[in-house]
PDB file of C-alpha atoms in Angstrom:
ATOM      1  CA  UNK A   1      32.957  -2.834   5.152  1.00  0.00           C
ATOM      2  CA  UNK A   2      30.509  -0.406   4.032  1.00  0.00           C
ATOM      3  CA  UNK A   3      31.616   2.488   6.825  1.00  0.00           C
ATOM      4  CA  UNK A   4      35.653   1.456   5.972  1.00  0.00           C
ATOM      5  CA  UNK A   5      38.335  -0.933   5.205  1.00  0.00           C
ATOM      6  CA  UNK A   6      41.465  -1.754   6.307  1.00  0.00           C
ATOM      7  CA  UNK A   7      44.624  -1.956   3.330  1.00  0.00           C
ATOM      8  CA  UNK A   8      45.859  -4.899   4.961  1.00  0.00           C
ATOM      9  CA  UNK A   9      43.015  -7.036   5.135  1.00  0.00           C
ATOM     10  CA  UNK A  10      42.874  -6.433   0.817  1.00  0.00           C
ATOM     11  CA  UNK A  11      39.383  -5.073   0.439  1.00  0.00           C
ATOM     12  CA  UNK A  12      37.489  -6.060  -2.997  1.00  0.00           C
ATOM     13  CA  UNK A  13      40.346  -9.122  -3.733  1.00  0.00           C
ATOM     14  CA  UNK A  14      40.165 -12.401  -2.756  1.00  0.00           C
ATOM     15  CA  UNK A  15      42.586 -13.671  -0.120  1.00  0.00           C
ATOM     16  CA  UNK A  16      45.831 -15.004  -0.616  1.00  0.00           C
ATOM     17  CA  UNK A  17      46.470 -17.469   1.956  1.00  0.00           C
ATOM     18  CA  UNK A  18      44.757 -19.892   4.390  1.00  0.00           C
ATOM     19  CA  UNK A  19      41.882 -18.681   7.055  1.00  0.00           C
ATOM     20  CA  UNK A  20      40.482 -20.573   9.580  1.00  0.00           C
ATOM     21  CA  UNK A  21      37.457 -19.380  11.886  1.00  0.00           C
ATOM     22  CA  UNK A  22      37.516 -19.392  15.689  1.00  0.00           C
ATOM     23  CA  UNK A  23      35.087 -21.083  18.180  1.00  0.00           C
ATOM     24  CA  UNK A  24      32.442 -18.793  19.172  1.00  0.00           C
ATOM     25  CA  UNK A  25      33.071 -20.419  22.823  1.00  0.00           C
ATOM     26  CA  UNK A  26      37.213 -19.942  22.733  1.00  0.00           C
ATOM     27  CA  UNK A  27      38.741 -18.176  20.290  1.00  0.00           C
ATOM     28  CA  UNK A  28      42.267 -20.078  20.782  1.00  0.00           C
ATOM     29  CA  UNK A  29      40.401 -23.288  18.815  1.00  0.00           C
ATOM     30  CA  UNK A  30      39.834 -23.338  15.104  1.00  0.00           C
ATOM     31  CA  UNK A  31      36.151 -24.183  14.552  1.00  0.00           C
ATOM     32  CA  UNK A  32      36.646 -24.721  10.563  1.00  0.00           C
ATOM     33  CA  UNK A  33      39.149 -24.420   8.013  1.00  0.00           C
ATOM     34  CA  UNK A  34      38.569 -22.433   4.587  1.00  0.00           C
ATOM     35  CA  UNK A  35      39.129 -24.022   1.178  1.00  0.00           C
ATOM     36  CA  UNK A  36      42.742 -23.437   0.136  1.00  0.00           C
ATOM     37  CA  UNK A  37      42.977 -19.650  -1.290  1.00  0.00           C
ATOM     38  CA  UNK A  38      43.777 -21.067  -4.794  1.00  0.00           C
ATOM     39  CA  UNK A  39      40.349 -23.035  -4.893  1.00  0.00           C
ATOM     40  CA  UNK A  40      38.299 -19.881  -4.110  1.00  0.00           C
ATOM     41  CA  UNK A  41      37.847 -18.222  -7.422  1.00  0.00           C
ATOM     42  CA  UNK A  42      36.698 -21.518  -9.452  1.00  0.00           C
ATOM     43  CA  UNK A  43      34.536 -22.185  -5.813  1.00  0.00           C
ATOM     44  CA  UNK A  44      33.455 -18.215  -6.567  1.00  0.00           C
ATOM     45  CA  UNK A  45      32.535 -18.397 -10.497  1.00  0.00           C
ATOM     46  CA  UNK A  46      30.764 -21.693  -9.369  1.00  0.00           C
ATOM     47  CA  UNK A  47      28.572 -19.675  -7.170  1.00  0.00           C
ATOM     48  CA  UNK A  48      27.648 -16.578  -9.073  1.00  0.00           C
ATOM     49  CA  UNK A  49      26.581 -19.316 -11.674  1.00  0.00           C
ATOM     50  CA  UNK A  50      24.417 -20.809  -9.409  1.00  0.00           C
ATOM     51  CA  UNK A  51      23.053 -17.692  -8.245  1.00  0.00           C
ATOM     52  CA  UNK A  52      22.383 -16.467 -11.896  1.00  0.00           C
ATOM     53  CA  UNK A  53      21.105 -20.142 -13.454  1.00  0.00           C
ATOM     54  CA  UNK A  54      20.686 -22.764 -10.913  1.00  0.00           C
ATOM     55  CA  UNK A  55      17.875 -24.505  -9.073  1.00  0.00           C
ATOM     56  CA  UNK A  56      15.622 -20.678  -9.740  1.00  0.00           C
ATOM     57  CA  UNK A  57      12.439 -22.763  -9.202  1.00  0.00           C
ATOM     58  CA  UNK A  58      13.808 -23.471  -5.516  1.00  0.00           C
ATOM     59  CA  UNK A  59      11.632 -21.272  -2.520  1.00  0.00           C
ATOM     60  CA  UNK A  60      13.521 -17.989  -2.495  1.00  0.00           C
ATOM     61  CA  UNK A  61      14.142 -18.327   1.221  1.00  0.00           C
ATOM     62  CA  UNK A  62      15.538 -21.768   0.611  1.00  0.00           C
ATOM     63  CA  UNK A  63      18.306 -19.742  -2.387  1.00  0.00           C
ATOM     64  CA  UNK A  64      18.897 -17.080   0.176  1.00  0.00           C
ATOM     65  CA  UNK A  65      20.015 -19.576   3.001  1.00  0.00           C
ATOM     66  CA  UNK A  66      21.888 -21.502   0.812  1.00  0.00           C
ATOM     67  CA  UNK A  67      23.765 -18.644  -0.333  1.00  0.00           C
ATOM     68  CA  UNK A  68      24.765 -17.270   2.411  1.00  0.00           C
ATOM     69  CA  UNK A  69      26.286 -20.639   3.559  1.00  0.00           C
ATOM     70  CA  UNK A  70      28.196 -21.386   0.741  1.00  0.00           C
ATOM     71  CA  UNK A  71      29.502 -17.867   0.399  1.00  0.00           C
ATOM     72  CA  UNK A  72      30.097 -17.657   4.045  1.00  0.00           C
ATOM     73  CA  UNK A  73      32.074 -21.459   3.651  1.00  0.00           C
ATOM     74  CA  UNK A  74      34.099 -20.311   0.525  1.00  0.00           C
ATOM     75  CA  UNK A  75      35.256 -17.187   2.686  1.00  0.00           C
ATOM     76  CA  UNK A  76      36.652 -15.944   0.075  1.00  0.00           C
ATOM     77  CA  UNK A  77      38.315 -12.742   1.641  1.00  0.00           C
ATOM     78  CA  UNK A  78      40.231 -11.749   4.568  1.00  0.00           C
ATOM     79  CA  UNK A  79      37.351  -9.970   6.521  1.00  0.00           C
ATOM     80  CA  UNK A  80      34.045  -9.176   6.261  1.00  0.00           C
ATOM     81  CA  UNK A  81      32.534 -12.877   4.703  1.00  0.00           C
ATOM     82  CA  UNK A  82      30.037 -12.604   7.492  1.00  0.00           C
ATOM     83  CA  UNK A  83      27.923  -9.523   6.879  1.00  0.00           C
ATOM     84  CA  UNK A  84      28.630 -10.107   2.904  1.00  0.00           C
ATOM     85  CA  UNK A  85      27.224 -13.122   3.248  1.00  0.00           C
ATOM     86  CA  UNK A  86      23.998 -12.031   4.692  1.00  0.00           C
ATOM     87  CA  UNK A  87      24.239  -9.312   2.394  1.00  0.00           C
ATOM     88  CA  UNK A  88      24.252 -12.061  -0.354  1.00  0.00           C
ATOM     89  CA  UNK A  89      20.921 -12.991   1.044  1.00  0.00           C
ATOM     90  CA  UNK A  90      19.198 -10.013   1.291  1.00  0.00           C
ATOM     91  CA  UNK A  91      20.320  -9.661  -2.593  1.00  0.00           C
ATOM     92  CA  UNK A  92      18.543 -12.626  -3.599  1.00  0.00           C
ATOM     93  CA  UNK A  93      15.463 -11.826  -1.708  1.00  0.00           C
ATOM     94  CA  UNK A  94      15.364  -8.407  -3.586  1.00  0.00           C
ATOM     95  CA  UNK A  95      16.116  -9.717  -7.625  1.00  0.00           C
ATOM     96  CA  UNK A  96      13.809 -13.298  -6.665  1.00  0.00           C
ATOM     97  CA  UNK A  97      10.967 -12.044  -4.310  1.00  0.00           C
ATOM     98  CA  UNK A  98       7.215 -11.552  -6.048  1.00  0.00           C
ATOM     99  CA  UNK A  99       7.651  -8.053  -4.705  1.00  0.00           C
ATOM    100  CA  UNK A 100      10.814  -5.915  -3.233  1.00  0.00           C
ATOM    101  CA  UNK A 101      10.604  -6.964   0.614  1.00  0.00           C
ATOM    102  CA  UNK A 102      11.857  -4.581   3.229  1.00  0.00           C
ATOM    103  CA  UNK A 103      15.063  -4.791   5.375  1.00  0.00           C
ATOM    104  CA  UNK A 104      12.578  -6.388   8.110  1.00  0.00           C
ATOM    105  CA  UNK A 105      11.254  -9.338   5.908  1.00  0.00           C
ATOM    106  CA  UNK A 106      14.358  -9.719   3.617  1.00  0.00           C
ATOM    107  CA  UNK A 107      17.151  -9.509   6.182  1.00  0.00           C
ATOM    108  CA  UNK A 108      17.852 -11.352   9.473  1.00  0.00           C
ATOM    109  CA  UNK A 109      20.548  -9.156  10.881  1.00  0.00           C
ATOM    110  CA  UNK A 110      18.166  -7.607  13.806  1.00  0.00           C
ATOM    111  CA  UNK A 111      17.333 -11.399  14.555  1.00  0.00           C
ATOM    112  CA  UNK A 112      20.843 -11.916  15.472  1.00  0.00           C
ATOM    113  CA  UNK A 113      21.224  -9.013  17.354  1.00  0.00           C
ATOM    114  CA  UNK A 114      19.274 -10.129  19.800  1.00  0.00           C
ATOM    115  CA  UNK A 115      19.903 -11.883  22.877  1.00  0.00           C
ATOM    116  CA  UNK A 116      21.338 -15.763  22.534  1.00  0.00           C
ATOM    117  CA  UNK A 117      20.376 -15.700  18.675  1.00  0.00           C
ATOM    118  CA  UNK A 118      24.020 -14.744  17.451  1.00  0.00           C
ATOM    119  CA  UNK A 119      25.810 -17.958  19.129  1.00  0.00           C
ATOM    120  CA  UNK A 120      22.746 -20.127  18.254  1.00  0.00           C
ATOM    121  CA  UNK A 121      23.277 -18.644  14.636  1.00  0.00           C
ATOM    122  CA  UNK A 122      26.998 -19.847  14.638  1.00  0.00           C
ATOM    123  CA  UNK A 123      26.535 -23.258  16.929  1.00  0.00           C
ATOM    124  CA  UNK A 124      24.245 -24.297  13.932  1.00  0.00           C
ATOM    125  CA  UNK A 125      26.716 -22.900  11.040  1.00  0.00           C
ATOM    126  CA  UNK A 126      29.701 -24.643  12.921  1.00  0.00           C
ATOM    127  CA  UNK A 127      27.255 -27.808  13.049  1.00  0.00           C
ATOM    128  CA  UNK A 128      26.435 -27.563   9.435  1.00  0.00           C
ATOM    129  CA  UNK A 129      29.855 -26.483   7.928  1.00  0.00           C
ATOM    130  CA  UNK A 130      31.886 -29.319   9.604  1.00  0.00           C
ATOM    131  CA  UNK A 131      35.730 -28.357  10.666  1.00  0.00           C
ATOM    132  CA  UNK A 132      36.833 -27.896   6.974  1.00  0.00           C
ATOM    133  CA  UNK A 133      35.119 -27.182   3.600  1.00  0.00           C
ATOM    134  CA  UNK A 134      32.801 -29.902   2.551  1.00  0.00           C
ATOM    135  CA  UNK A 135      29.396 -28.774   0.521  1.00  0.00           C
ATOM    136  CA  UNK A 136      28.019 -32.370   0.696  1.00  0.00           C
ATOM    137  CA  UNK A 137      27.217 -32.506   4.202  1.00  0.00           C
ATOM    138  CA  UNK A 138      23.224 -31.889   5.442  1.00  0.00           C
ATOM    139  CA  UNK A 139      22.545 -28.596   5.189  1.00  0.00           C
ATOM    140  CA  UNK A 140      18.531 -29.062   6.819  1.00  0.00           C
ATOM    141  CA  UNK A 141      19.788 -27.422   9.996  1.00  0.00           C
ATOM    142  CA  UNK A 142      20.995 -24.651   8.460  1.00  0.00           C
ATOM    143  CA  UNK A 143      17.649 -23.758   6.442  1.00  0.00           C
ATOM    144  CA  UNK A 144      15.760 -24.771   8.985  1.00  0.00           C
ATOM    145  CA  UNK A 145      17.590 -21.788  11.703  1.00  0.00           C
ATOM    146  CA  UNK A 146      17.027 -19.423   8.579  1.00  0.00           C
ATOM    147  CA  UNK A 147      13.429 -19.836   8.327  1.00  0.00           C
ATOM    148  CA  UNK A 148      13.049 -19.671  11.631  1.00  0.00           C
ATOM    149  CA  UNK A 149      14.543 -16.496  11.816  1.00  0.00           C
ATOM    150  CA  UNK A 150      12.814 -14.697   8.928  1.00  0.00           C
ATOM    151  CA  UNK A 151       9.648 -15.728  10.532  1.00  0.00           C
ATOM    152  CA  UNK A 152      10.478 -14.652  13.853  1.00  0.00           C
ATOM    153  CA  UNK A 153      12.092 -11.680  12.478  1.00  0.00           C
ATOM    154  CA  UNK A 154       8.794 -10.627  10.102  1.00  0.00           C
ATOM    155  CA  UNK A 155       6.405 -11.842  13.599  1.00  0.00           C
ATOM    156  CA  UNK A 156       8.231  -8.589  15.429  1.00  0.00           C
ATOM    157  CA  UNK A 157       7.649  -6.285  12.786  1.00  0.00           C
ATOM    158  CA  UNK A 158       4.509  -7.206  12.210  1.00  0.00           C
ATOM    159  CA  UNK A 159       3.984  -6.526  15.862  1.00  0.00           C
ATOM    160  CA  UNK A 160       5.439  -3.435  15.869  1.00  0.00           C
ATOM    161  CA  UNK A 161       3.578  -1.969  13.050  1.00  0.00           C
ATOM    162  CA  UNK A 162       0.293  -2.789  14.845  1.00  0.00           C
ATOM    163  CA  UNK A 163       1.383  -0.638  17.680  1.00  0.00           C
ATOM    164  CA  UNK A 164       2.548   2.023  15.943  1.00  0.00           C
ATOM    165  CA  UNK A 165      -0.996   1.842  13.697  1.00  0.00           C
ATOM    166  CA  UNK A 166      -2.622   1.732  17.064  1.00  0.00           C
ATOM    167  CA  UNK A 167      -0.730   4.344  18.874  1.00  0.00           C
ATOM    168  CA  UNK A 168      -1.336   6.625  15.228  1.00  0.00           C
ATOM    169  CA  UNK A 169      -4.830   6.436  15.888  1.00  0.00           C
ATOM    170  CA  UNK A 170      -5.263   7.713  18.863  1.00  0.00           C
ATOM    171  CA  UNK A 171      -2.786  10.197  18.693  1.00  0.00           C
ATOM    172  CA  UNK A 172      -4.841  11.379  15.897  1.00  0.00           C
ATOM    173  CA  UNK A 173      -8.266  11.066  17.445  1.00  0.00           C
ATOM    174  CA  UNK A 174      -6.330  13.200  20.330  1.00  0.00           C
ATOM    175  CA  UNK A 175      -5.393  16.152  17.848  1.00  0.00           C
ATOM    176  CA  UNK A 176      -8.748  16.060  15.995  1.00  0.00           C
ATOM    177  CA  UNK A 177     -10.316  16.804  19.513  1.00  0.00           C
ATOM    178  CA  UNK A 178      -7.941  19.523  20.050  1.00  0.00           C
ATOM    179  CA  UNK A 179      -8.113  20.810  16.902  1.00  0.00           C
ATOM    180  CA  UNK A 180      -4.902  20.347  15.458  1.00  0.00           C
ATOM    181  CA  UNK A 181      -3.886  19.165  12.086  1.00  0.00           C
ATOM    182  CA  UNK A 182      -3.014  15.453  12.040  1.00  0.00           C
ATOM    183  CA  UNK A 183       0.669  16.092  10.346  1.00  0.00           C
ATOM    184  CA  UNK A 184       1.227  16.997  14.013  1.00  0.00           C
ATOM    185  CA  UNK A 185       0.803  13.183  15.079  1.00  0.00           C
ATOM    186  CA  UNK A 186       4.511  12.853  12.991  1.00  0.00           C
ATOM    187  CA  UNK A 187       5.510  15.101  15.882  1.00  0.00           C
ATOM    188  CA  UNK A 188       4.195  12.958  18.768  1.00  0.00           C
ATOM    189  CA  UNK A 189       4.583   9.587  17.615  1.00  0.00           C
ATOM    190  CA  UNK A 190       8.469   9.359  18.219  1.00  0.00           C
ATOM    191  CA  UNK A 191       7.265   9.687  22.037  1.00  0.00           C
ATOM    192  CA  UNK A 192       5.901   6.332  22.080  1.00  0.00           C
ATOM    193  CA  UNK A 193       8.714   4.852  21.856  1.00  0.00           C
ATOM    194  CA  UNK A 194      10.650   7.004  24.498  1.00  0.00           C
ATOM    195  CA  UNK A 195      12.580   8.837  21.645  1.00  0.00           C
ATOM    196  CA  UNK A 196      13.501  12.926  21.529  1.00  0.00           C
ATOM    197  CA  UNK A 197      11.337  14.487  18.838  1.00  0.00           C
ATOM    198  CA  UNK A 198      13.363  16.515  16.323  1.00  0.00           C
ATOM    199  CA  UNK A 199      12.441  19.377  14.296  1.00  0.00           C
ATOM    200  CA  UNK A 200      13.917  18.582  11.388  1.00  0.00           C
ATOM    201  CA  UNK A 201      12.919  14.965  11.391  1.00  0.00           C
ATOM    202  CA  UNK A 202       8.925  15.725  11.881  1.00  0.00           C
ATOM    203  CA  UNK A 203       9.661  18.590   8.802  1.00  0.00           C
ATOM    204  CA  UNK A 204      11.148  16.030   7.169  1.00  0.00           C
ATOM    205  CA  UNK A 205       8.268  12.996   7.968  1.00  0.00           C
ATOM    206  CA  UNK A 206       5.380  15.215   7.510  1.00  0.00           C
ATOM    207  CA  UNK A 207       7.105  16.729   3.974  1.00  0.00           C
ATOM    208  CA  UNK A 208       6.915  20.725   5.565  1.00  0.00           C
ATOM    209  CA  UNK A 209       8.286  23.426   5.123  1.00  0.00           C
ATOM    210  CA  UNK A 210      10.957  25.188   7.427  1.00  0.00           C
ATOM    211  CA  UNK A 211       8.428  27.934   8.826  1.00  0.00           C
ATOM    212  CA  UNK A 212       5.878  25.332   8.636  1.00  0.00           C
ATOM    213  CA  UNK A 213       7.354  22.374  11.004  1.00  0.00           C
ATOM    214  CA  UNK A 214       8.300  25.497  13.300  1.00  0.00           C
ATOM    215  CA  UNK A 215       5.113  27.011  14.516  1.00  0.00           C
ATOM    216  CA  UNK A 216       3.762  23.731  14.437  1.00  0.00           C
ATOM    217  CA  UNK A 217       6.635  22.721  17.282  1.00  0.00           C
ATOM    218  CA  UNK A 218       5.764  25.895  18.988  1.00  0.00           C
ATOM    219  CA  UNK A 219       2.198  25.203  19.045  1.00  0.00           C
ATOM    220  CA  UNK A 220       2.658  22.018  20.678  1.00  0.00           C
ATOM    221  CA  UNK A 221       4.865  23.673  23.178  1.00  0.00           C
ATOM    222  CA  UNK A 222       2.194  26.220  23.722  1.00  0.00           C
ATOM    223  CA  UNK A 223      -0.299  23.990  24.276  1.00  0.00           C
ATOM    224  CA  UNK A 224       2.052  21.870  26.335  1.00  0.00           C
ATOM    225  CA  UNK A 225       2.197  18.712  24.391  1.00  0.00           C
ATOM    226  CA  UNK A 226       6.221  19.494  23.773  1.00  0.00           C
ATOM    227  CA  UNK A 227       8.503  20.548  26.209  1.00  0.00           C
ATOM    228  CA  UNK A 228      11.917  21.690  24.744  1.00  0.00           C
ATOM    229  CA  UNK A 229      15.237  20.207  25.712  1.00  0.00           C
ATOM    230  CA  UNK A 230      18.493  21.489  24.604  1.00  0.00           C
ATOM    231  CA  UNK A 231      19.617  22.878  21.480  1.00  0.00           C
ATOM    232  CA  UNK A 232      20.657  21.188  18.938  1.00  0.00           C
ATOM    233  CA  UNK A 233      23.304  22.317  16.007  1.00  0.00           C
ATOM    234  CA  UNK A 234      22.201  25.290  14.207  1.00  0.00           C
ATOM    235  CA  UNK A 235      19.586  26.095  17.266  1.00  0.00           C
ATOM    236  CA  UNK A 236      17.441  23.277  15.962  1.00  0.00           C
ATOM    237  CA  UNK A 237      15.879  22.064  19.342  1.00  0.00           C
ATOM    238  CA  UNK A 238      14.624  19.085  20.547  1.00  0.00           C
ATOM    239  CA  UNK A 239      11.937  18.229  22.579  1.00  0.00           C
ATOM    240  CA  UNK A 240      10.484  15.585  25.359  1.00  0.00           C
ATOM    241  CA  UNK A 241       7.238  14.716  24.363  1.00  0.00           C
ATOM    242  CA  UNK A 242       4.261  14.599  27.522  1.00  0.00           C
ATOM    243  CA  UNK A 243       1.515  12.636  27.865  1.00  0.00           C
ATOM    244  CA  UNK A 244      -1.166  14.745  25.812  1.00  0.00           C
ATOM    245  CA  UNK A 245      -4.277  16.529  28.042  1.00  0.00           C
ATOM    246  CA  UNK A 246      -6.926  14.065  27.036  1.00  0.00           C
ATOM    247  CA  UNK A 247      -8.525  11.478  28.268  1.00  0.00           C
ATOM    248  CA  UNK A 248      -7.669   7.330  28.005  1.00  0.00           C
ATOM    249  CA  UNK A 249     -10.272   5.175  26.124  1.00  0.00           C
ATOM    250  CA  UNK A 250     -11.127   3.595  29.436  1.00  0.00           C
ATOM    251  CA  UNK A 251     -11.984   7.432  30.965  1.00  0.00           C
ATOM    252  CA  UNK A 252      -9.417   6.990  33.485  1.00  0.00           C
ATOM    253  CA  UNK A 253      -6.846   9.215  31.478  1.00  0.00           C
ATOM    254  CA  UNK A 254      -4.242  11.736  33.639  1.00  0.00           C
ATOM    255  CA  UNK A 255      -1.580  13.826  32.879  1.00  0.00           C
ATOM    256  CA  UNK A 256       1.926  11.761  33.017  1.00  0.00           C
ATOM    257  CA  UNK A 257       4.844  14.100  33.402  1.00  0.00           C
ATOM    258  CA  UNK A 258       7.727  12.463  31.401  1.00  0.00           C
ATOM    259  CA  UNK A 259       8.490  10.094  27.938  1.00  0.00           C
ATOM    260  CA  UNK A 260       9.019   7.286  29.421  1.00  0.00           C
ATOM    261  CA  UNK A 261       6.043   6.930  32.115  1.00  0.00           C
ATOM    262  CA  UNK A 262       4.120   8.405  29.008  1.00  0.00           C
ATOM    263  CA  UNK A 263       5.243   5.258  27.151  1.00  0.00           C
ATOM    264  CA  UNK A 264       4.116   2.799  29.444  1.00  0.00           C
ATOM    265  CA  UNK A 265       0.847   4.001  29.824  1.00  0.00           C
ATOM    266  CA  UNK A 266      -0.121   4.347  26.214  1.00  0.00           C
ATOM    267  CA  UNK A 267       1.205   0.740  26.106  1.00  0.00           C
ATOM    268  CA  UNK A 268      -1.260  -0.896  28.882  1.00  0.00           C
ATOM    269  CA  UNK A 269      -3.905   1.648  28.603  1.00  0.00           C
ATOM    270  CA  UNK A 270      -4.378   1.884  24.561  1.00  0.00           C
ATOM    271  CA  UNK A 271      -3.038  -1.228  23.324  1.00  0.00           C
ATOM    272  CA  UNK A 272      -3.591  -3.739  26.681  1.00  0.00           C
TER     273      UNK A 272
END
């Protein structure tokens, strides 16, 4: 919705007919039924009021999984009720939270992306939602899979930024010893996780100048810390990152040709 739209599916109106949703597990069987297209804009005003007025002393995570299951039930257009939905609750996360939360913490969209989450995510919607529109039925499940998933969901970030803090550190200890300037561990850092490192994205990282994130690029290729690969547009080039000359914090530290391998080791060396 946000990338494109489609004329015929009538983006920004509400439908104009009847739409039922598939089975997850065999898309030839309806798995609920819609309220009737002439219910949907009393069903919508009824919502927004609620969103604006109603039950605001609830737990925000309890407001955002409620509405995104009554927006998602309404389906109120021909396409796209799904990621507006969860949209919807990453909205009410960022106008109800004590503080703005991040896409990590407010969202749950990398939750489903993952493995057997996404059919989990719609065997307990299907469960809660019943085979037509009816918002008196038990919702528990449903707040109960959306907790869950915020809280697994924040449990990975928070995992990930305590590697990252990790691997900063000693990617900085590594460049004090050589004496390089610790902007350069902007440069290195994309390495961990097995990615290219970019000019214009450590310039841009490390707030530097054109000239600037340049000869520091070609000082880490001098010293052998980069080692360029390809060219990108505008001769902007990009560059495998090798394990840096130093030693491990357990003194058994070697030179590891490649990114990946690099990876691995910083992993079970550094952070094991």
């Amino acid at each position: 919705m946000l990338q494109g739209h489609h004329l015929d599916k009538w983006p920004g109106r509400w439908r104009d007919g009847p739409v039922f949703v598939t089975s997850p597990d065999d898309p030839m069987v309806s798995a609920y039924t819609a309220p009737g297209h002439c219910d949907v804009p009393a069903l919508m005003a009824e919502l927004v009021d609620w969103l604006n007025h109603g039950e605001l002393d609830a737990p925000v995570r309890v407001r955002a999984s409620m509405a995104h299951l009554n927006l998602v039930n309404i389906h109120p257009w021909k396409d796209g009720n799904g990621r507006m939905s969860r949209a919807v609750s990453t909205l009410v996360f960022a106008r109800e939270a004590d503080s703005l939360l991040r896409p990590e913490f407010s969202s749950i969209e990398e939750w489903l992306g993952r493995g057997q989450n996404t059919y989990g995510y719609y065997r307990v919607l299907q469960q809660v939602g019943g085979p037509t529109w009816a918002p008196q039925r038990d919702t528990h499940a449903w707040v109960r899979v959306c907790l869950e998933a915020h809280h697994r969901q924040a449990q990975r970030a928070q995992r990930r930024t305590d590697l990252l803090s990790r691997a900063w550190g000693h990617l900085r200890s590594a460049t004090e010893q050589s004496g390089l300037d610790e902007r350069m561990v902007f440069a290195l850092l994309p390495a961990f996780w097995g990615s290219k490192v970019r000019r214009a994205v450590y310039q841009q990282d490390a707030e530097l100048s054109d000239q600037q994130a340049i000869r520091d690029v070609r000082e880490l290729v001098r010293l052998g810390w980069l080692v360029p690969h390809g060219k990108g547009r505008g001769g902007s080039g990009r560059f495998a990152s090798l394990w840096p000359p130093m030693r491990s914090p357990t003194g058994c530290g070697r030179s590891v040709p490649g990114a990946r391998r690099w990876r691995s080791r910083f992993a079970r060396v550094v952070l094991g």
